Amino acid sequence: MALDDFAPLRSHFERLAEDEEDVRLEASLGIISGLDLASIDILRKALDRLLKGLASGRKSARIGFSVTLTELLCRTYGPQRSQDRAPLLSFDEVLDLLQSRTTPRGDISGQEERDHCLGRLFGIEAILKSRVLFEGSVSETAWSRILDLTFDLARKKQWLREECGWIVFENLQTLQDISNGEGLMMTAIERLCVNDLALSPEGVAVWLSSLELFPGLRQPKDPWHHRDPMSVKNSTKLARVLKECSSATQEATESHSSTQQRSTWASKPHFVWDVILRSLYKDKSHAHGESRGHTSFASFWTTAIDESLFSASASKERKHWGFLLCSNVFREAPEGCIAHVFTRNMMRCLINQLCDKERYLHRAALKSMKDLQSRATSSPQIVPHVIRGLESGNGVYNFDQMTKTKTISTLLTRTDEVGMEGVVHAFDDLIQQLKGDDLKIVESSRQAFADQIMFALRNRTIDASQTWIYSLLKMFARFGYFATDLNEAHERTPLSDASRNMVRTRLSSCFAHLISKRTTKDTVWPYKILRYLRRLEKQPEKWSLVIEFDPHVEKVRLATLKNLKALDVKSGQNTRDRALQLLQSLVLFQLYNGESDALDVLAELQTYQESHAQSVEDGSQQFIELVLGFASQRSTLFRKVIEQVLAAFAAAIDLEGLHLFFDVLKAEESTLGQQILFDQEAEEDELDGIETSEAEDEGVRGRPDDKTPQANGIHTKRKASSPPNQTKSDEAEQTSDSDLASGEAMDTDSSEGETSRLNSALADIVGKRWNDNADDETMASSESEEMGDDEMFALDEHMAAVFKEQKKATSKKKERQNAKQNVLDFKNRVLDLIQIYIKHQHSNPLCLHVILALLSVHRITSSKQISTKAGSILREYIQKCKGADLPTVRYIDEVWGLLQEVHNESKRDYARAHASACSQASLLLVKALVGLDRTNIDGVVSQYAETQRQWLNGTCRVQPLLFSDFLSWATSYNKQQELKF
């Protein structure tokens, strides 16, 4: 092929500079295929053209020409070349040609000089990628020369130094497979030192690579102590090198020190960081402590990152590197290394950047936390280390609140069961080992830790088989009722009484949550914890109970524990025994908490259990009395326990027991009603004016009519010691909005009246009427009158008496309002109990007696919320009683009486909602009667006829829907009968 035959290849060379990758690859293939049979001259010209094109800054020329050059060198010098074809040039001649074509000459611009330097870098990379240098036995001279070219470029052009170092580092990996690879590696180290790059990030990467690939290689003694950059003695020097500052080269000659500093900042950390971190990850002994003179991960992180990149004087750019390295560690580091990341400066910077979205490095800090959360999902075992790091030592106990993130919350929900076991132990240590001079901060920290582990319990899918739940309950119980080892007390701040009470409250909350869960309700958690506390009591040398019981209480406590053990042995699948065991266990915890009436309740439970060991039906009334006693408390825990106990004993409740529920619903919503329900004694002077004062506050709707019997109280052996709203609980129920609104309106009217009476009293004292209608002349004349000292003193005494009476009246008014709300809350809880009874016993004929009680409270209550709830429960009951679930009537006379009472109830209130409830209840009784015997239709029709007769005569007011609903049912029933016959 003549030289003119090179012309067809020119178009391909032109297309090597195109930006589209497919076009460049097609052109490269065209050139390579066109040179397969070309002469030596054409090949040399093509090689020269490719080397020259590397210095071109046009489009993507460097990429296209370097790829083609790599392939050409492989086919010309590599094993793929034709054996009968002599080499184009010697390797030294190729390097000479590369050096010649990429050396800037003459007066050229800075951009042209930059293009030539990049061309040389791409040429070196193409030669090394072609692997022709590493085929067979590599000449150390050629290897040394290409290293000199690379390192010389790195020294002269600082902005290319990292790329030059990366090319060398990447190709060092192939030396292991070469016969004289160890000698070539030693050559690389020597050329590195000769070019004064040993104390540079690139030099560190090459040096560490030599130690990894050839452990027996004897590197030079200088500049690293013990010939290892990771030696403990090199920690400070290594940190300076990695920070890329010129002070790291103080041991080098001054003429070369300037070569160590990068001229421009890079957005990403140097690749040497990955090399160092990977070397630390591989050696597990480095994670926790120094081994064989090597620096540990913790020491390296503190020196090279925390005290360098995250120091207070570090620039934002270096702190940005720090956050990127944090992300690297969170993604790749072993479990043991992550615990050492949360150092002082790093945590300070992290919190500062996370707490404000306007911070310069907020997104970088947030990215590191997201990487941490992602790692926690795949490796849940790191979560305990992370929690300790973020919330103790250099962290803050309220990390999520401080940083306005959900880092801790996310970690707690993403970890698995094994991880949660470690989390519980982590919080155990955090709560126990807190120390500080400010007791309030210590208490707040402990409360925050307890709340966070409670968050994990409430927001995770749990079941009884998860061991971490038991560990959590044991932790709360231990802190709440036992003192820690006295030998270690001086090392931390002991738990205060406030902290112990807080922990006990959290333990109760745990019980309430677990009891409400279907997957864990069959496990009597309180009893398990009582057994654990009993085991701790038997270790007095290590644990001491913080509660002292007098002999009588101690006797009851031990007897209760013995009884619980007996119940545990025989409970098995017996839900009633398990419910009693649960109830007794919780009451025993009340005894531990110092509740005044817990002792009496335990005695009552013991008496009930002994009296009705064989049959619980005879003790229905006593059982309901116990249930109502617990329902009077506002504790969420006891409310859920009572619901579970009631569900277990629902089938054993008789009519007398149900009437105890009904008595509560009939009670007056007033101070008198509260005194009856809670067995309180009123003073004589309060009783004298109680009806008058309450008549001012009550509306017409809240009063029972003459035909409704007054609540005769709950004849329980144990009354609630105080109204519900006086029981402290962090989870107390809230008053409905409608009740609050009505209360506020009443308060406004009453306040206006009291203000008017106060003005009248004051006017009587000074002899004038103070009001807004007084004219200016009257006010002026009153101001001009002067009073003597005696008159002023007398006036002060009279005014003090008036204000004292006013304060007393206001206090009584507030008491009346509280009493009303207490009764409403109690009724609300009783409705919950009735709803549970209906849920489990809706097919029981005794449930029909609930109808009248629900209709009555629906009408007489002054609370819209309770009225609505009663109607909702009644509708729910009626919907359940369909088909086979329709109650089977045992005593037909009682049902006839209920039907008549329901019709009488419908006459007492003309409101449509009440009338609709009465109509539906009446139809349910009709269905029960007709379902028992079809001949009962005559009696049903007679009852409706009598009610309609009274309505037409005007002796009662009834909504017409009572009759229209019955007519609709009759029509439907008649059609069903026709289909049957």
PDB file of N, CA and C in Angstrom, residues 237-294:
ATOM      1  N   LYS A 237       1.888  12.917  60.599  1.00  0.00           N
ATOM      2  CA  LYS A 237       2.400  13.182  59.254  1.00  0.00           C
ATOM      3  C   LYS A 237       1.394  12.731  58.196  1.00  0.00           C
ATOM      4  N   LEU A 238       0.799  11.572  58.401  1.00  0.00           N
ATOM      5  CA  LEU A 238      -0.187  11.070  57.442  1.00  0.00           C
ATOM      6  C   LEU A 238      -1.399  11.985  57.366  1.00  0.00           C
ATOM      7  N   ALA A 239      -1.838  12.498  58.512  1.00  0.00           N
ATOM      8  CA  ALA A 239      -2.976  13.418  58.513  1.00  0.00           C
ATOM      9  C   ALA A 239      -2.681  14.667  57.708  1.00  0.00           C
ATOM     10  N   ARG A 240      -1.455  15.189  57.805  1.00  0.00           N
ATOM     11  CA  ARG A 240      -1.086  16.373  57.028  1.00  0.00           C
ATOM     12  C   ARG A 240      -1.036  16.065  55.539  1.00  0.00           C
ATOM     13  N   VAL A 241      -0.533  14.886  55.211  1.00  0.00           N
ATOM     14  CA  VAL A 241      -0.472  14.505  53.792  1.00  0.00           C
ATOM     15  C   VAL A 241      -1.877  14.396  53.218  1.00  0.00           C
ATOM     16  N   LEU A 242      -2.770  13.755  53.962  1.00  0.00           N
ATOM     17  CA  LEU A 242      -4.133  13.565  53.466  1.00  0.00           C
ATOM     18  C   LEU A 242      -4.893  14.876  53.379  1.00  0.00           C
ATOM     19  N   LYS A 243      -4.533  15.815  54.226  1.00  0.00           N
ATOM     20  CA  LYS A 243      -5.166  17.131  54.142  1.00  0.00           C
ATOM     21  C   LYS A 243      -4.637  17.916  52.955  1.00  0.00           C
ATOM     22  N   GLU A 244      -3.516  17.403  52.372  1.00  0.00           N
ATOM     23  CA  GLU A 244      -2.903  17.994  51.177  1.00  0.00           C
ATOM     24  C   GLU A 244      -2.451  19.424  51.418  1.00  0.00           C
ATOM     25  N   CYS A 245      -1.690  19.590  52.520  1.00  0.00           N
ATOM     26  CA  CYS A 245      -1.119  20.901  52.802  1.00  0.00           C
ATOM     27  C   CYS A 245       0.404  20.794  52.752  1.00  0.00           C
ATOM     28  N   SER A 246       1.057  21.883  52.456  1.00  0.00           N
ATOM     29  CA  SER A 246       2.499  21.869  52.244  1.00  0.00           C
ATOM     30  C   SER A 246       3.278  21.598  53.525  1.00  0.00           C
ATOM     31  N   SER A 247       2.631  21.774  54.689  1.00  0.00           N
ATOM     32  CA  SER A 247       3.337  21.532  55.945  1.00  0.00           C
ATOM     33  C   SER A 247       3.690  20.078  56.130  1.00  0.00           C
ATOM     34  N   ALA A 248       3.102  19.193  55.340  1.00  0.00           N
ATOM     35  CA  ALA A 248       3.416  17.778  55.460  1.00  0.00           C
ATOM     36  C   ALA A 248       4.797  17.462  54.960  1.00  0.00           C
ATOM     37  N   THR A 249       5.406  18.360  54.266  1.00  0.00           N
ATOM     38  CA  THR A 249       6.705  18.080  53.615  1.00  0.00           C
ATOM     39  C   THR A 249       7.840  18.832  54.274  1.00  0.00           C
ATOM     40  N   GLN A 250       7.688  19.088  55.574  1.00  0.00           N
ATOM     41  CA  GLN A 250       8.745  19.819  56.259  1.00  0.00           C
ATOM     42  C   GLN A 250      10.056  19.045  56.269  1.00  0.00           C
ATOM     43  N   GLU A 251       9.923  17.727  56.168  1.00  0.00           N
ATOM     44  CA  GLU A 251      11.132  16.929  56.140  1.00  0.00           C
ATOM     45  C   GLU A 251      11.752  16.894  54.747  1.00  0.00           C
ATOM     46  N   ALA A 252      11.015  17.287  53.750  1.00  0.00           N
ATOM     47  CA  ALA A 252      11.538  17.310  52.385  1.00  0.00           C
ATOM     48  C   ALA A 252      12.276  18.623  52.152  1.00  0.00           C
ATOM     49  N   THR A 253      12.976  18.684  51.081  1.00  0.00           N
ATOM     50  CA  THR A 253      13.690  19.924  50.744  1.00  0.00           C
ATOM     51  C   THR A 253      12.705  21.006  50.402  1.00  0.00           C
ATOM     52  N   GLU A 254      13.078  22.231  50.692  1.00  0.00           N
ATOM     53  CA  GLU A 254      12.157  23.344  50.480  1.00  0.00           C
ATOM     54  C   GLU A 254      11.840  23.534  49.013  1.00  0.00           C
ATOM     55  N   SER A 255      12.763  23.153  48.173  1.00  0.00           N
ATOM     56  CA  SER A 255      12.529  23.340  46.747  1.00  0.00           C
ATOM     57  C   SER A 255      11.448  22.420  46.213  1.00  0.00           C
ATOM     58  N   HIS A 256      11.220  21.335  46.927  1.00  0.00           N
ATOM     59  CA  HIS A 256      10.218  20.390  46.452  1.00  0.00           C
ATOM     60  C   HIS A 256       8.950  20.411  47.279  1.00  0.00           C
ATOM     61  N   SER A 257       8.943  21.194  48.354  1.00  0.00           N
ATOM     62  CA  SER A 257       7.777  21.151  49.235  1.00  0.00           C
ATOM     63  C   SER A 257       6.528  21.667  48.560  1.00  0.00           C
ATOM     64  N   SER A 258       6.702  22.569  47.666  1.00  0.00           N
ATOM     65  CA  SER A 258       5.526  23.140  47.008  1.00  0.00           C
ATOM     66  C   SER A 258       4.819  22.157  46.098  1.00  0.00           C
ATOM     67  N   THR A 259       5.500  21.092  45.759  1.00  0.00           N
ATOM     68  CA  THR A 259       4.873  20.131  44.850  1.00  0.00           C
ATOM     69  C   THR A 259       3.837  19.271  45.546  1.00  0.00           C
ATOM     70  N   GLN A 260       3.790  19.371  46.886  1.00  0.00           N
ATOM     71  CA  GLN A 260       2.900  18.468  47.591  1.00  0.00           C
ATOM     72  C   GLN A 260       1.475  19.018  47.717  1.00  0.00           C
ATOM     73  N   GLN A 261       1.248  20.245  47.426  1.00  0.00           N
ATOM     74  CA  GLN A 261      -0.054  20.846  47.652  1.00  0.00           C
ATOM     75  C   GLN A 261      -0.841  20.943  46.361  1.00  0.00           C
ATOM     76  N   ARG A 262      -2.083  20.486  46.415  1.00  0.00           N
ATOM     77  CA  ARG A 262      -2.960  20.541  45.242  1.00  0.00           C
ATOM     78  C   ARG A 262      -3.323  21.987  44.943  1.00  0.00           C
ATOM     79  N   SER A 263      -3.308  22.343  43.679  1.00  0.00           N
ATOM     80  CA  SER A 263      -3.543  23.746  43.308  1.00  0.00           C
ATOM     81  C   SER A 263      -5.016  24.103  43.310  1.00  0.00           C
ATOM     82  N   THR A 264      -5.886  23.151  43.070  1.00  0.00           N
ATOM     83  CA  THR A 264      -7.321  23.421  43.049  1.00  0.00           C
ATOM     84  C   THR A 264      -8.039  22.424  43.943  1.00  0.00           C
ATOM     85  N   TRP A 265      -9.192  22.850  44.430  1.00  0.00           N
ATOM     86  CA  TRP A 265      -9.986  21.979  45.309  1.00  0.00           C
ATOM     87  C   TRP A 265     -10.864  21.071  44.464  1.00  0.00           C
ATOM     88  N   ALA A 266     -10.977  19.806  44.887  1.00  0.00           N
ATOM     89  CA  ALA A 266     -11.828  18.837  44.200  1.00  0.00           C
ATOM     90  C   ALA A 266     -13.075  18.584  45.027  1.00  0.00           C
ATOM     91  N   SER A 267     -14.180  18.349  44.353  1.00  0.00           N
ATOM     92  CA  SER A 267     -15.448  18.142  45.057  1.00  0.00           C
ATOM     93  C   SER A 267     -15.498  16.804  45.770  1.00  0.00           C
ATOM     94  N   LYS A 268     -14.648  15.858  45.366  1.00  0.00           N
ATOM     95  CA  LYS A 268     -14.617  14.543  45.991  1.00  0.00           C
ATOM     96  C   LYS A 268     -13.263  14.323  46.663  1.00  0.00           C
ATOM     97  N   PRO A 269     -13.241  13.546  47.736  1.00  0.00           N
ATOM     98  CA  PRO A 269     -11.954  13.260  48.390  1.00  0.00           C
ATOM     99  C   PRO A 269     -11.043  12.460  47.467  1.00  0.00           C
ATOM    100  N   HIS A 270      -9.760  12.531  47.749  1.00  0.00           N
ATOM    101  CA  HIS A 270      -8.763  11.819  46.968  1.00  0.00           C
ATOM    102  C   HIS A 270      -8.995  10.306  47.069  1.00  0.00           C
ATOM    103  N   PHE A 271      -8.627   9.578  46.006  1.00  0.00           N
ATOM    104  CA  PHE A 271      -8.848   8.134  46.004  1.00  0.00           C
ATOM    105  C   PHE A 271      -8.029   7.417  47.069  1.00  0.00           C
ATOM    106  N   VAL A 272      -7.000   8.078  47.607  1.00  0.00           N
ATOM    107  CA  VAL A 272      -6.194   7.443  48.629  1.00  0.00           C
ATOM    108  C   VAL A 272      -7.001   7.176  49.897  1.00  0.00           C
ATOM    109  N   TRP A 273      -8.052   7.964  50.146  1.00  0.00           N
ATOM    110  CA  TRP A 273      -8.887   7.729  51.314  1.00  0.00           C
ATOM    111  C   TRP A 273      -9.522   6.344  51.246  1.00  0.00           C
ATOM    112  N   ASP A 274     -10.021   5.990  50.065  1.00  0.00           N
ATOM    113  CA  ASP A 274     -10.613   4.656  49.912  1.00  0.00           C
ATOM    114  C   ASP A 274      -9.571   3.564  50.139  1.00  0.00           C
ATOM    115  N   VAL A 275      -8.347   3.800  49.661  1.00  0.00           N
ATOM    116  CA  VAL A 275      -7.277   2.807  49.839  1.00  0.00           C
ATOM    117  C   VAL A 275      -6.982   2.615  51.323  1.00  0.00           C
ATOM    118  N   ILE A 276      -6.866   3.710  52.043  1.00  0.00           N
ATOM    119  CA  ILE A 276      -6.551   3.619  53.470  1.00  0.00           C
ATOM    120  C   ILE A 276      -7.694   2.974  54.247  1.00  0.00           C
ATOM    121  N   LEU A 277      -8.901   3.423  53.966  1.00  0.00           N
ATOM    122  CA  LEU A 277     -10.038   2.882  54.705  1.00  0.00           C
ATOM    123  C   LEU A 277     -10.222   1.389  54.448  1.00  0.00           C
ATOM    124  N   ARG A 278     -10.025   0.977  53.202  1.00  0.00           N
ATOM    125  CA  ARG A 278     -10.152  -0.454  52.909  1.00  0.00           C
ATOM    126  C   ARG A 278      -9.093  -1.265  53.643  1.00  0.00           C
ATOM    127  N   SER A 279      -7.891  -0.715  53.750  1.00  0.00           N
ATOM    128  CA  SER A 279      -6.841  -1.432  54.482  1.00  0.00           C
ATOM    129  C   SER A 279      -7.188  -1.548  55.961  1.00  0.00           C
ATOM    130  N   LEU A 280      -7.814  -0.530  56.508  1.00  0.00           N
ATOM    131  CA  LEU A 280      -8.238  -0.586  57.909  1.00  0.00           C
ATOM    132  C   LEU A 280      -9.422  -1.522  58.094  1.00  0.00           C
ATOM    133  N   TYR A 281     -10.326  -1.571  57.100  1.00  0.00           N
ATOM    134  CA  TYR A 281     -11.459  -2.480  57.191  1.00  0.00           C
ATOM    135  C   TYR A 281     -11.000  -3.938  57.210  1.00  0.00           C
ATOM    136  N   LYS A 282      -9.964  -4.262  56.406  1.00  0.00           N
ATOM    137  CA  LYS A 282      -9.531  -5.650  56.282  1.00  0.00           C
ATOM    138  C   LYS A 282      -8.915  -6.168  57.566  1.00  0.00           C
ATOM    139  N   ASP A 283      -8.178  -5.319  58.240  1.00  0.00           N
ATOM    140  CA  ASP A 283      -7.527  -5.738  59.484  1.00  0.00           C
ATOM    141  C   ASP A 283      -8.475  -5.459  60.642  1.00  0.00           C
ATOM    142  N   LYS A 284      -9.175  -6.502  61.095  1.00  0.00           N
ATOM    143  CA  LYS A 284     -10.181  -6.315  62.137  1.00  0.00           C
ATOM    144  C   LYS A 284      -9.569  -5.881  63.449  1.00  0.00           C
ATOM    145  N   SER A 285      -8.315  -6.210  63.640  1.00  0.00           N
ATOM    146  CA  SER A 285      -7.672  -5.807  64.897  1.00  0.00           C
ATOM    147  C   SER A 285      -7.467  -4.310  64.971  1.00  0.00           C
ATOM    148  N   HIS A 286      -7.535  -3.644  63.808  1.00  0.00           N
ATOM    149  CA  HIS A 286      -7.335  -2.187  63.790  1.00  0.00           C
ATOM    150  C   HIS A 286      -8.579  -1.429  64.240  1.00  0.00           C
ATOM    151  N   ALA A 287      -9.738  -2.101  64.263  1.00  0.00           N
ATOM    152  CA  ALA A 287     -10.976  -1.380  64.545  1.00  0.00           C
ATOM    153  C   ALA A 287     -11.005  -0.842  65.967  1.00  0.00           C
ATOM    154  N   HIS A 288     -10.538  -1.643  66.906  1.00  0.00           N
ATOM    155  CA  HIS A 288     -10.676  -1.264  68.306  1.00  0.00           C
ATOM    156  C   HIS A 288      -9.381  -0.800  68.937  1.00  0.00           C
ATOM    157  N   GLY A 289      -8.264  -1.388  68.522  1.00  0.00           N
ATOM    158  CA  GLY A 289      -7.007  -0.998  69.147  1.00  0.00           C
ATOM    159  C   GLY A 289      -5.846  -1.173  68.196  1.00  0.00           C
ATOM    160  N   GLU A 290      -4.727  -0.576  68.554  1.00  0.00           N
ATOM    161  CA  GLU A 290      -3.550  -0.639  67.700  1.00  0.00           C
ATOM    162  C   GLU A 290      -2.912  -2.019  67.787  1.00  0.00           C
ATOM    163  N   SER A 291      -2.447  -2.520  66.667  1.00  0.00           N
ATOM    164  CA  SER A 291      -1.881  -3.857  66.598  1.00  0.00           C
ATOM    165  C   SER A 291      -0.605  -3.824  65.778  1.00  0.00           C
ATOM    166  N   ARG A 292       0.439  -4.444  66.341  1.00  0.00           N
ATOM    167  CA  ARG A 292       1.722  -4.562  65.646  1.00  0.00           C
ATOM    168  C   ARG A 292       2.250  -3.207  65.197  1.00  0.00           C
ATOM    169  N   GLY A 293       1.995  -2.181  65.980  1.00  0.00           N
ATOM    170  CA  GLY A 293       2.499  -0.859  65.659  1.00  0.00           C
ATOM    171  C   GLY A 293       1.682  -0.108  64.634  1.00  0.00           C
ATOM    172  N   HIS A 294       0.601  -0.730  64.126  1.00  0.00           N
ATOM    173  CA  HIS A 294      -0.253  -0.056  63.153  1.00  0.00           C
ATOM    174  C   HIS A 294      -1.261   0.829  63.868  1.00  0.00           C
TER     175      HIS A 294
END
